[in-house]
């Protein structure tokens, strides 16, 4: 029996299970890959917000990464919460020496508005991490933080993508879900464009959306899909997960990572 494609998430832990490494691993399993993890930080987190966050030492992150990649190998890497400039630079160096596509989710803040990346790390994201990304997947707040371009309408997405591509990722996926009206994302490499639309679901339980989308892209890349095909399939998966999101605790509940498995069964 052959092993499924292997996908590595390099991200923080969400103790509530809705986002971070926990969401990544659930997504990878649901999409038929073997998920592996490098923890960069531990958070005390629930449906109401982030109550605390503690980053791991760079040597611990490096050791986890080398342990997995040198023995098991990977077909795709996904990054999430990296917390500090030192961790951003460490992970960028590791990815640059790995022969696998990398999906960079430049996590800046949590769903509840809690900071998950030091302001001092932004230059490292721009100059070290984005240049090694196969696909970068910022939301509107993150792309503004990185590029200074503020997206107020669908027509601004192209300008934001152009600004992001100047930092070196092969593809930019600008997520426009926070715009009014029908959700639309723009995927582009600077020459071809893919406008990805989906119905808007009236469901407030969307915790983990960004982590889930980036992990789904990585999983599909590990299966051998092209970037446009992987992003399109991931968009379909996360749209279904949002539609099936459920209440948990007293605040914003998670998307449902298992919805596609139940549909297949």
PDB file of C-alpha atoms in Angstrom:
ATOM      1  CA  UNK A   1       0.000   0.000   0.000  1.00  0.00           C
ATOM      2  CA  UNK A   2       1.442   3.363  -1.000  1.00  0.00           C
ATOM      3  CA  UNK A   3       1.389   6.401   1.282  1.00  0.00           C
ATOM      4  CA  UNK A   4      -0.901   9.335   0.489  1.00  0.00           C
ATOM      5  CA  UNK A   5       0.650  12.673  -0.510  1.00  0.00           C
ATOM      6  CA  UNK A   6       2.338  14.358   2.457  1.00  0.00           C
ATOM      7  CA  UNK A   7       1.636  17.965   3.435  1.00  0.00           C
ATOM      8  CA  UNK A   8       3.416  19.916   6.160  1.00  0.00           C
ATOM      9  CA  UNK A   9       1.857  22.801   8.060  1.00  0.00           C
ATOM     10  CA  UNK A  10       4.166  25.275   9.803  1.00  0.00           C
ATOM     11  CA  UNK A  11       1.863  27.251  12.062  1.00  0.00           C
ATOM     12  CA  UNK A  12       0.559  27.984  15.540  1.00  0.00           C
ATOM     13  CA  UNK A  13      -1.731  25.821  17.630  1.00  0.00           C
ATOM     14  CA  UNK A  14      -5.356  26.809  18.290  1.00  0.00           C
ATOM     15  CA  UNK A  15      -6.446  25.193  21.545  1.00  0.00           C
ATOM     16  CA  UNK A  16     -10.091  25.575  20.501  1.00  0.00           C
ATOM     17  CA  UNK A  17      -9.510  23.451  17.392  1.00  0.00           C
ATOM     18  CA  UNK A  18     -11.051  25.829  14.865  1.00  0.00           C
ATOM     19  CA  UNK A  19      -7.981  27.355  13.238  1.00  0.00           C
ATOM     20  CA  UNK A  20      -4.201  26.955  13.166  1.00  0.00           C
ATOM     21  CA  UNK A  21      -2.514  23.578  13.015  1.00  0.00           C
ATOM     22  CA  UNK A  22      -5.692  21.819  14.146  1.00  0.00           C
ATOM     23  CA  UNK A  23      -7.689  23.190  11.205  1.00  0.00           C
ATOM     24  CA  UNK A  24      -4.821  22.462   8.825  1.00  0.00           C
ATOM     25  CA  UNK A  25      -4.576  18.799   9.805  1.00  0.00           C
ATOM     26  CA  UNK A  26      -8.344  18.283   9.586  1.00  0.00           C
ATOM     27  CA  UNK A  27      -8.378  19.811   6.115  1.00  0.00           C
ATOM     28  CA  UNK A  28      -5.458  17.704   4.936  1.00  0.00           C
ATOM     29  CA  UNK A  29      -7.163  14.523   6.149  1.00  0.00           C
ATOM     30  CA  UNK A  30     -10.462  15.473   4.525  1.00  0.00           C
ATOM     31  CA  UNK A  31      -8.688  15.998   1.199  1.00  0.00           C
ATOM     32  CA  UNK A  32      -6.868  12.691   1.153  1.00  0.00           C
ATOM     33  CA  UNK A  33      -3.377  13.671   2.275  1.00  0.00           C
ATOM     34  CA  UNK A  34      -1.175  12.852   5.254  1.00  0.00           C
ATOM     35  CA  UNK A  35      -0.839  15.986   7.358  1.00  0.00           C
ATOM     36  CA  UNK A  36       2.275  16.730   9.402  1.00  0.00           C
ATOM     37  CA  UNK A  37       3.044  19.707  11.600  1.00  0.00           C
ATOM     38  CA  UNK A  38       5.709  22.092  12.808  1.00  0.00           C
ATOM     39  CA  UNK A  39       4.440  24.130  15.746  1.00  0.00           C
ATOM     40  CA  UNK A  40       5.629  27.736  15.786  1.00  0.00           C
ATOM     41  CA  UNK A  41       3.521  28.986  18.687  1.00  0.00           C
ATOM     42  CA  UNK A  42       0.994  27.872  21.271  1.00  0.00           C
ATOM     43  CA  UNK A  43      -2.148  29.927  21.818  1.00  0.00           C
ATOM     44  CA  UNK A  44      -4.823  29.894  24.486  1.00  0.00           C
ATOM     45  CA  UNK A  45      -7.772  30.409  22.180  1.00  0.00           C
ATOM     46  CA  UNK A  46     -11.508  29.750  22.045  1.00  0.00           C
ATOM     47  CA  UNK A  47     -14.603  30.987  20.243  1.00  0.00           C
ATOM     48  CA  UNK A  48     -14.322  34.375  21.970  1.00  0.00           C
ATOM     49  CA  UNK A  49     -10.739  35.226  21.056  1.00  0.00           C
ATOM     50  CA  UNK A  50      -7.078  34.683  21.872  1.00  0.00           C
ATOM     51  CA  UNK A  51      -6.300  34.861  25.579  1.00  0.00           C
ATOM     52  CA  UNK A  52      -2.561  34.268  25.240  1.00  0.00           C
ATOM     53  CA  UNK A  53       0.183  33.336  22.767  1.00  0.00           C
ATOM     54  CA  UNK A  54       3.707  31.958  23.272  1.00  0.00           C
ATOM     55  CA  UNK A  55       6.104  31.485  20.353  1.00  0.00           C
ATOM     56  CA  UNK A  56       8.521  28.577  20.246  1.00  0.00           C
ATOM     57  CA  UNK A  57      12.301  29.032  19.939  1.00  0.00           C
ATOM     58  CA  UNK A  58      13.667  29.071  16.396  1.00  0.00           C
ATOM     59  CA  UNK A  59      15.771  25.978  17.114  1.00  0.00           C
ATOM     60  CA  UNK A  60      12.622  24.048  18.072  1.00  0.00           C
ATOM     61  CA  UNK A  61      10.938  25.053  14.816  1.00  0.00           C
ATOM     62  CA  UNK A  62      14.011  24.137  12.797  1.00  0.00           C
ATOM     63  CA  UNK A  63      14.348  20.755  14.538  1.00  0.00           C
ATOM     64  CA  UNK A  64      10.705  19.849  13.909  1.00  0.00           C
ATOM     65  CA  UNK A  65      10.979  20.800  10.239  1.00  0.00           C
ATOM     66  CA  UNK A  66      14.202  18.893   9.613  1.00  0.00           C
ATOM     67  CA  UNK A  67      12.889  15.865  11.514  1.00  0.00           C
ATOM     68  CA  UNK A  68       9.877  15.592   9.209  1.00  0.00           C
ATOM     69  CA  UNK A  69      11.337  16.650   5.872  1.00  0.00           C
ATOM     70  CA  UNK A  70      14.611  14.722   6.098  1.00  0.00           C
ATOM     71  CA  UNK A  71      12.918  11.413   6.931  1.00  0.00           C
ATOM     72  CA  UNK A  72       9.337  11.480   5.631  1.00  0.00           C
ATOM     73  CA  UNK A  73       9.517  14.107   2.896  1.00  0.00           C
ATOM     74  CA  UNK A  74       6.807  16.479   1.722  1.00  0.00           C
ATOM     75  CA  UNK A  75       4.847  17.212  -1.443  1.00  0.00           C
ATOM     76  CA  UNK A  76       3.653  20.644  -0.220  1.00  0.00           C
ATOM     77  CA  UNK A  77       4.250  23.047   2.667  1.00  0.00           C
ATOM     78  CA  UNK A  78       1.788  25.524   4.166  1.00  0.00           C
ATOM     79  CA  UNK A  79       2.675  28.335   6.571  1.00  0.00           C
ATOM     80  CA  UNK A  80       0.395  30.149   8.987  1.00  0.00           C
ATOM     81  CA  UNK A  81       1.133  31.996  12.228  1.00  0.00           C
ATOM     82  CA  UNK A  82       4.869  32.700  12.448  1.00  0.00           C
ATOM     83  CA  UNK A  83       4.728  35.354  15.192  1.00  0.00           C
ATOM     84  CA  UNK A  84       8.185  36.982  14.953  1.00  0.00           C
ATOM     85  CA  UNK A  85      10.845  38.114  12.496  1.00  0.00           C
ATOM     86  CA  UNK A  86      13.189  35.379  13.717  1.00  0.00           C
ATOM     87  CA  UNK A  87      10.637  32.653  13.018  1.00  0.00           C
ATOM     88  CA  UNK A  88       9.675  34.150   9.659  1.00  0.00           C
ATOM     89  CA  UNK A  89      13.318  34.151   8.574  1.00  0.00           C
ATOM     90  CA  UNK A  90      13.926  30.647   9.917  1.00  0.00           C
ATOM     91  CA  UNK A  91      10.922  29.217   8.074  1.00  0.00           C
ATOM     92  CA  UNK A  92      11.755  31.078   4.861  1.00  0.00           C
ATOM     93  CA  UNK A  93      15.255  29.593   4.900  1.00  0.00           C
ATOM     94  CA  UNK A  94      13.864  26.092   5.464  1.00  0.00           C
ATOM     95  CA  UNK A  95      11.312  26.417   2.663  1.00  0.00           C
ATOM     96  CA  UNK A  96      13.923  27.745   0.245  1.00  0.00           C
ATOM     97  CA  UNK A  97      15.833  24.471   0.640  1.00  0.00           C
ATOM     98  CA  UNK A  98      12.778  22.250   0.177  1.00  0.00           C
ATOM     99  CA  UNK A  99      11.744  21.008  -3.263  1.00  0.00           C
ATOM    100  CA  UNK A 100       7.990  21.367  -2.795  1.00  0.00           C
ATOM    101  CA  UNK A 101       5.400  24.086  -3.451  1.00  0.00           C
ATOM    102  CA  UNK A 102       4.786  26.453  -0.541  1.00  0.00           C
ATOM    103  CA  UNK A 103       1.478  28.110   0.308  1.00  0.00           C
ATOM    104  CA  UNK A 104       2.064  31.176   2.489  1.00  0.00           C
ATOM    105  CA  UNK A 105      -0.867  32.431   4.538  1.00  0.00           C
ATOM    106  CA  UNK A 106       0.632  35.642   6.005  1.00  0.00           C
ATOM    107  CA  UNK A 107      -1.384  35.522   9.217  1.00  0.00           C
ATOM    108  CA  UNK A 108      -1.424  38.923  10.895  1.00  0.00           C
ATOM    109  CA  UNK A 109      -4.491  38.891  13.123  1.00  0.00           C
ATOM    110  CA  UNK A 110      -6.998  36.335  14.377  1.00  0.00           C
ATOM    111  CA  UNK A 111     -10.670  36.216  13.415  1.00  0.00           C
ATOM    112  CA  UNK A 112     -11.347  38.277  16.555  1.00  0.00           C
ATOM    113  CA  UNK A 113      -8.736  40.934  15.781  1.00  0.00           C
ATOM    114  CA  UNK A 114      -5.951  39.648  18.041  1.00  0.00           C
ATOM    115  CA  UNK A 115      -2.416  40.313  16.736  1.00  0.00           C
ATOM    116  CA  UNK A 116      -0.568  37.126  15.739  1.00  0.00           C
ATOM    117  CA  UNK A 117       2.426  38.674  13.971  1.00  0.00           C
ATOM    118  CA  UNK A 118       4.800  41.266  15.402  1.00  0.00           C
ATOM    119  CA  UNK A 119       4.903  44.513  13.431  1.00  0.00           C
ATOM    120  CA  UNK A 120       8.683  44.144  13.398  1.00  0.00           C
ATOM    121  CA  UNK A 121       8.280  40.938  11.361  1.00  0.00           C
ATOM    122  CA  UNK A 122       6.581  42.580   8.357  1.00  0.00           C
ATOM    123  CA  UNK A 123       9.823  43.393   6.576  1.00  0.00           C
ATOM    124  CA  UNK A 124      10.919  39.773   6.943  1.00  0.00           C
ATOM    125  CA  UNK A 125       7.606  38.613   5.468  1.00  0.00           C
ATOM    126  CA  UNK A 126       8.117  40.940   2.501  1.00  0.00           C
ATOM    127  CA  UNK A 127      11.787  40.253   1.837  1.00  0.00           C
ATOM    128  CA  UNK A 128      12.312  36.653   2.999  1.00  0.00           C
ATOM    129  CA  UNK A 129       9.029  34.718   3.093  1.00  0.00           C
ATOM    130  CA  UNK A 130       7.043  35.979   0.105  1.00  0.00           C
ATOM    131  CA  UNK A 131       9.925  35.400  -2.349  1.00  0.00           C
ATOM    132  CA  UNK A 132       9.851  31.645  -1.586  1.00  0.00           C
ATOM    133  CA  UNK A 133       6.048  31.333  -1.831  1.00  0.00           C
ATOM    134  CA  UNK A 134       4.374  29.447  -4.644  1.00  0.00           C
ATOM    135  CA  UNK A 135       1.062  31.026  -3.616  1.00  0.00           C
ATOM    136  CA  UNK A 136       0.483  33.801  -1.079  1.00  0.00           C
ATOM    137  CA  UNK A 137      -3.061  34.047   0.327  1.00  0.00           C
ATOM    138  CA  UNK A 138      -3.592  37.316   2.260  1.00  0.00           C
ATOM    139  CA  UNK A 139      -6.989  38.637   3.236  1.00  0.00           C
ATOM    140  CA  UNK A 140      -7.735  42.326   2.775  1.00  0.00           C
ATOM    141  CA  UNK A 141      -6.328  43.409   6.142  1.00  0.00           C
ATOM    142  CA  UNK A 142      -3.151  41.411   5.575  1.00  0.00           C
ATOM    143  CA  UNK A 143      -2.552  42.699   2.048  1.00  0.00           C
ATOM    144  CA  UNK A 144      -2.979  46.256   3.318  1.00  0.00           C
ATOM    145  CA  UNK A 145      -0.527  45.557   6.128  1.00  0.00           C
ATOM    146  CA  UNK A 146       2.047  44.125   3.716  1.00  0.00           C
ATOM    147  CA  UNK A 147       1.643  46.390   0.680  1.00  0.00           C
ATOM    148  CA  UNK A 148      -0.184  49.492   1.887  1.00  0.00           C
ATOM    149  CA  UNK A 149      -2.916  48.928  -0.715  1.00  0.00           C
ATOM    150  CA  UNK A 150      -6.392  49.150   0.789  1.00  0.00           C
ATOM    151  CA  UNK A 151      -9.126  47.295  -1.070  1.00  0.00           C
ATOM    152  CA  UNK A 152     -12.527  48.964  -0.847  1.00  0.00           C
ATOM    153  CA  UNK A 153     -14.157  47.434  -3.929  1.00  0.00           C
ATOM    154  CA  UNK A 154     -13.663  44.551  -6.329  1.00  0.00           C
ATOM    155  CA  UNK A 155     -11.806  46.808  -8.739  1.00  0.00           C
ATOM    156  CA  UNK A 156      -9.015  47.280  -6.185  1.00  0.00           C
ATOM    157  CA  UNK A 157      -8.152  43.568  -6.040  1.00  0.00           C
ATOM    158  CA  UNK A 158      -5.962  43.721  -9.144  1.00  0.00           C
ATOM    159  CA  UNK A 159      -3.937  46.623  -7.738  1.00  0.00           C
ATOM    160  CA  UNK A 160      -3.446  44.757  -4.462  1.00  0.00           C
ATOM    161  CA  UNK A 161      -2.324  41.616  -6.293  1.00  0.00           C
ATOM    162  CA  UNK A 162       0.160  43.570  -8.412  1.00  0.00           C
ATOM    163  CA  UNK A 163       1.641  45.134  -5.271  1.00  0.00           C
ATOM    164  CA  UNK A 164       1.951  41.743  -3.563  1.00  0.00           C
ATOM    165  CA  UNK A 165       3.588  40.108  -6.593  1.00  0.00           C
ATOM    166  CA  UNK A 166       6.338  42.717  -6.460  1.00  0.00           C
ATOM    167  CA  UNK A 167       7.619  40.939  -3.332  1.00  0.00           C
ATOM    168  CA  UNK A 168       8.215  37.734  -5.245  1.00  0.00           C
ATOM    169  CA  UNK A 169       5.529  35.064  -4.807  1.00  0.00           C
ATOM    170  CA  UNK A 170       4.781  33.164  -8.012  1.00  0.00           C
ATOM    171  CA  UNK A 171       1.035  33.584  -7.510  1.00  0.00           C
ATOM    172  CA  UNK A 172      -1.058  35.972  -5.422  1.00  0.00           C
ATOM    173  CA  UNK A 173      -4.510  35.031  -4.151  1.00  0.00           C
ATOM    174  CA  UNK A 174      -6.223  38.138  -2.782  1.00  0.00           C
ATOM    175  CA  UNK A 175      -9.235  37.053  -0.739  1.00  0.00           C
ATOM    176  CA  UNK A 176     -12.141  39.468  -1.116  1.00  0.00           C
ATOM    177  CA  UNK A 177     -14.616  37.795   1.202  1.00  0.00           C
ATOM    178  CA  UNK A 178     -14.829  40.860   3.456  1.00  0.00           C
ATOM    179  CA  UNK A 179     -16.101  43.046   0.612  1.00  0.00           C
ATOM    180  CA  UNK A 180     -19.850  43.649   0.399  1.00  0.00           C
ATOM    181  CA  UNK A 181     -21.848  41.548  -2.035  1.00  0.00           C
ATOM    182  CA  UNK A 182     -20.892  38.233  -3.599  1.00  0.00           C
ATOM    183  CA  UNK A 183     -17.540  36.942  -2.289  1.00  0.00           C
ATOM    184  CA  UNK A 184     -14.827  37.125  -4.945  1.00  0.00           C
ATOM    185  CA  UNK A 185     -11.125  36.246  -4.816  1.00  0.00           C
ATOM    186  CA  UNK A 186      -8.496  37.113  -7.419  1.00  0.00           C
ATOM    187  CA  UNK A 187      -5.732  34.637  -8.293  1.00  0.00           C
ATOM    188  CA  UNK A 188      -3.012  35.918 -10.590  1.00  0.00           C
ATOM    189  CA  UNK A 189       0.632  35.436 -11.473  1.00  0.00           C
ATOM    190  CA  UNK A 190       0.791  38.818 -13.188  1.00  0.00           C
ATOM    191  CA  UNK A 191      -0.064  37.479 -16.630  1.00  0.00           C
ATOM    192  CA  UNK A 192      -3.164  35.320 -16.209  1.00  0.00           C
ATOM    193  CA  UNK A 193      -6.090  36.029 -13.909  1.00  0.00           C
ATOM    194  CA  UNK A 194      -8.703  33.796 -12.317  1.00  0.00           C
ATOM    195  CA  UNK A 195     -11.692  35.431 -10.637  1.00  0.00           C
ATOM    196  CA  UNK A 196     -13.175  32.989  -8.136  1.00  0.00           C
ATOM    197  CA  UNK A 197     -16.753  33.620  -7.054  1.00  0.00           C
ATOM    198  CA  UNK A 198     -18.938  31.785  -4.578  1.00  0.00           C
ATOM    199  CA  UNK A 199     -22.328  32.296  -2.920  1.00  0.00           C
ATOM    200  CA  UNK A 200     -22.306  34.148   0.390  1.00  0.00           C
ATOM    201  CA  UNK A 201     -23.674  31.967   3.185  1.00  0.00           C
ATOM    202  CA  UNK A 202     -25.524  33.595   6.063  1.00  0.00           C
ATOM    203  CA  UNK A 203     -23.448  31.890   8.741  1.00  0.00           C
ATOM    204  CA  UNK A 204     -21.364  33.710  11.342  1.00  0.00           C
ATOM    205  CA  UNK A 205     -19.433  30.575  12.283  1.00  0.00           C
ATOM    206  CA  UNK A 206     -16.381  31.070  10.070  1.00  0.00           C
ATOM    207  CA  UNK A 207     -13.449  30.608  12.455  1.00  0.00           C
ATOM    208  CA  UNK A 208     -10.485  29.075  10.625  1.00  0.00           C
ATOM    209  CA  UNK A 209     -11.493  30.065   7.105  1.00  0.00           C
ATOM    210  CA  UNK A 210      -8.076  31.360   6.052  1.00  0.00           C
ATOM    211  CA  UNK A 211      -6.145  28.431   7.521  1.00  0.00           C
ATOM    212  CA  UNK A 212      -8.548  26.000   5.905  1.00  0.00           C
ATOM    213  CA  UNK A 213      -8.290  27.566   2.453  1.00  0.00           C
ATOM    214  CA  UNK A 214      -4.480  27.670   2.481  1.00  0.00           C
ATOM    215  CA  UNK A 215      -4.268  24.075   3.704  1.00  0.00           C
ATOM    216  CA  UNK A 216      -6.725  22.940   1.058  1.00  0.00           C
ATOM    217  CA  UNK A 217      -4.602  24.594  -1.645  1.00  0.00           C
ATOM    218  CA  UNK A 218      -1.507  22.831  -0.296  1.00  0.00           C
ATOM    219  CA  UNK A 219      -3.335  19.487  -0.225  1.00  0.00           C
ATOM    220  CA  UNK A 220      -4.436  19.818  -3.837  1.00  0.00           C
ATOM    221  CA  UNK A 221      -0.935  20.889  -4.915  1.00  0.00           C
ATOM    222  CA  UNK A 222       0.396  17.764  -3.192  1.00  0.00           C
ATOM    223  CA  UNK A 223      -1.993  15.726  -5.345  1.00  0.00           C
ATOM    224  CA  UNK A 224      -0.301  17.236  -8.409  1.00  0.00           C
ATOM    225  CA  UNK A 225      -2.839  19.864  -9.457  1.00  0.00           C
ATOM    226  CA  UNK A 226      -1.723  23.114 -11.069  1.00  0.00           C
ATOM    227  CA  UNK A 227      -1.984  26.270  -8.980  1.00  0.00           C
ATOM    228  CA  UNK A 228      -5.212  27.515 -10.653  1.00  0.00           C
ATOM    229  CA  UNK A 229      -6.812  24.062 -10.369  1.00  0.00           C
ATOM    230  CA  UNK A 230      -5.697  23.655  -6.752  1.00  0.00           C
ATOM    231  CA  UNK A 231      -7.027  27.072  -5.744  1.00  0.00           C
ATOM    232  CA  UNK A 232     -10.334  26.498  -7.533  1.00  0.00           C
ATOM    233  CA  UNK A 233     -10.826  23.138  -5.800  1.00  0.00           C
ATOM    234  CA  UNK A 234      -9.810  24.625  -2.440  1.00  0.00           C
ATOM    235  CA  UNK A 235     -12.285  27.471  -2.875  1.00  0.00           C
ATOM    236  CA  UNK A 236     -15.072  24.926  -3.434  1.00  0.00           C
ATOM    237  CA  UNK A 237     -14.019  23.013  -0.319  1.00  0.00           C
ATOM    238  CA  UNK A 238     -13.860  26.054   1.969  1.00  0.00           C
ATOM    239  CA  UNK A 239     -17.178  27.380   0.650  1.00  0.00           C
ATOM    240  CA  UNK A 240     -18.814  24.111   1.690  1.00  0.00           C
ATOM    241  CA  UNK A 241     -17.050  24.250   5.054  1.00  0.00           C
ATOM    242  CA  UNK A 242     -18.356  27.768   5.674  1.00  0.00           C
ATOM    243  CA  UNK A 243     -21.887  26.730   4.738  1.00  0.00           C
ATOM    244  CA  UNK A 244     -21.678  23.890   7.279  1.00  0.00           C
ATOM    245  CA  UNK A 245     -19.996  25.934  10.046  1.00  0.00           C
ATOM    246  CA  UNK A 246     -21.487  25.304  13.466  1.00  0.00           C
ATOM    247  CA  UNK A 247     -21.803  27.072  16.844  1.00  0.00           C
ATOM    248  CA  UNK A 248     -19.254  26.156  19.464  1.00  0.00           C
ATOM    249  CA  UNK A 249     -18.789  28.022  22.734  1.00  0.00           C
ATOM    250  CA  UNK A 250     -20.129  31.509  23.253  1.00  0.00           C
ATOM    251  CA  UNK A 251     -18.640  33.250  20.229  1.00  0.00           C
ATOM    252  CA  UNK A 252     -17.733  32.462  16.616  1.00  0.00           C
ATOM    253  CA  UNK A 253     -17.784  28.760  15.858  1.00  0.00           C
ATOM    254  CA  UNK A 254     -15.560  26.921  13.354  1.00  0.00           C
ATOM    255  CA  UNK A 255     -16.106  25.978   9.764  1.00  0.00           C
ATOM    256  CA  UNK A 256     -16.870  22.291   9.310  1.00  0.00           C
ATOM    257  CA  UNK A 257     -13.814  20.533   7.932  1.00  0.00           C
ATOM    258  CA  UNK A 258     -15.596  17.205   7.643  1.00  0.00           C
ATOM    259  CA  UNK A 259     -18.464  18.271   5.386  1.00  0.00           C
ATOM    260  CA  UNK A 260     -16.935  16.826   2.199  1.00  0.00           C
ATOM    261  CA  UNK A 261     -16.231  13.486   3.868  1.00  0.00           C
ATOM    262  CA  UNK A 262     -19.870  13.144   4.893  1.00  0.00           C
ATOM    263  CA  UNK A 263     -21.017  14.032   1.393  1.00  0.00           C
ATOM    264  CA  UNK A 264     -18.817  11.330  -0.122  1.00  0.00           C
ATOM    265  CA  UNK A 265     -20.077   8.769   2.379  1.00  0.00           C
TER     266      UNK A 265
END
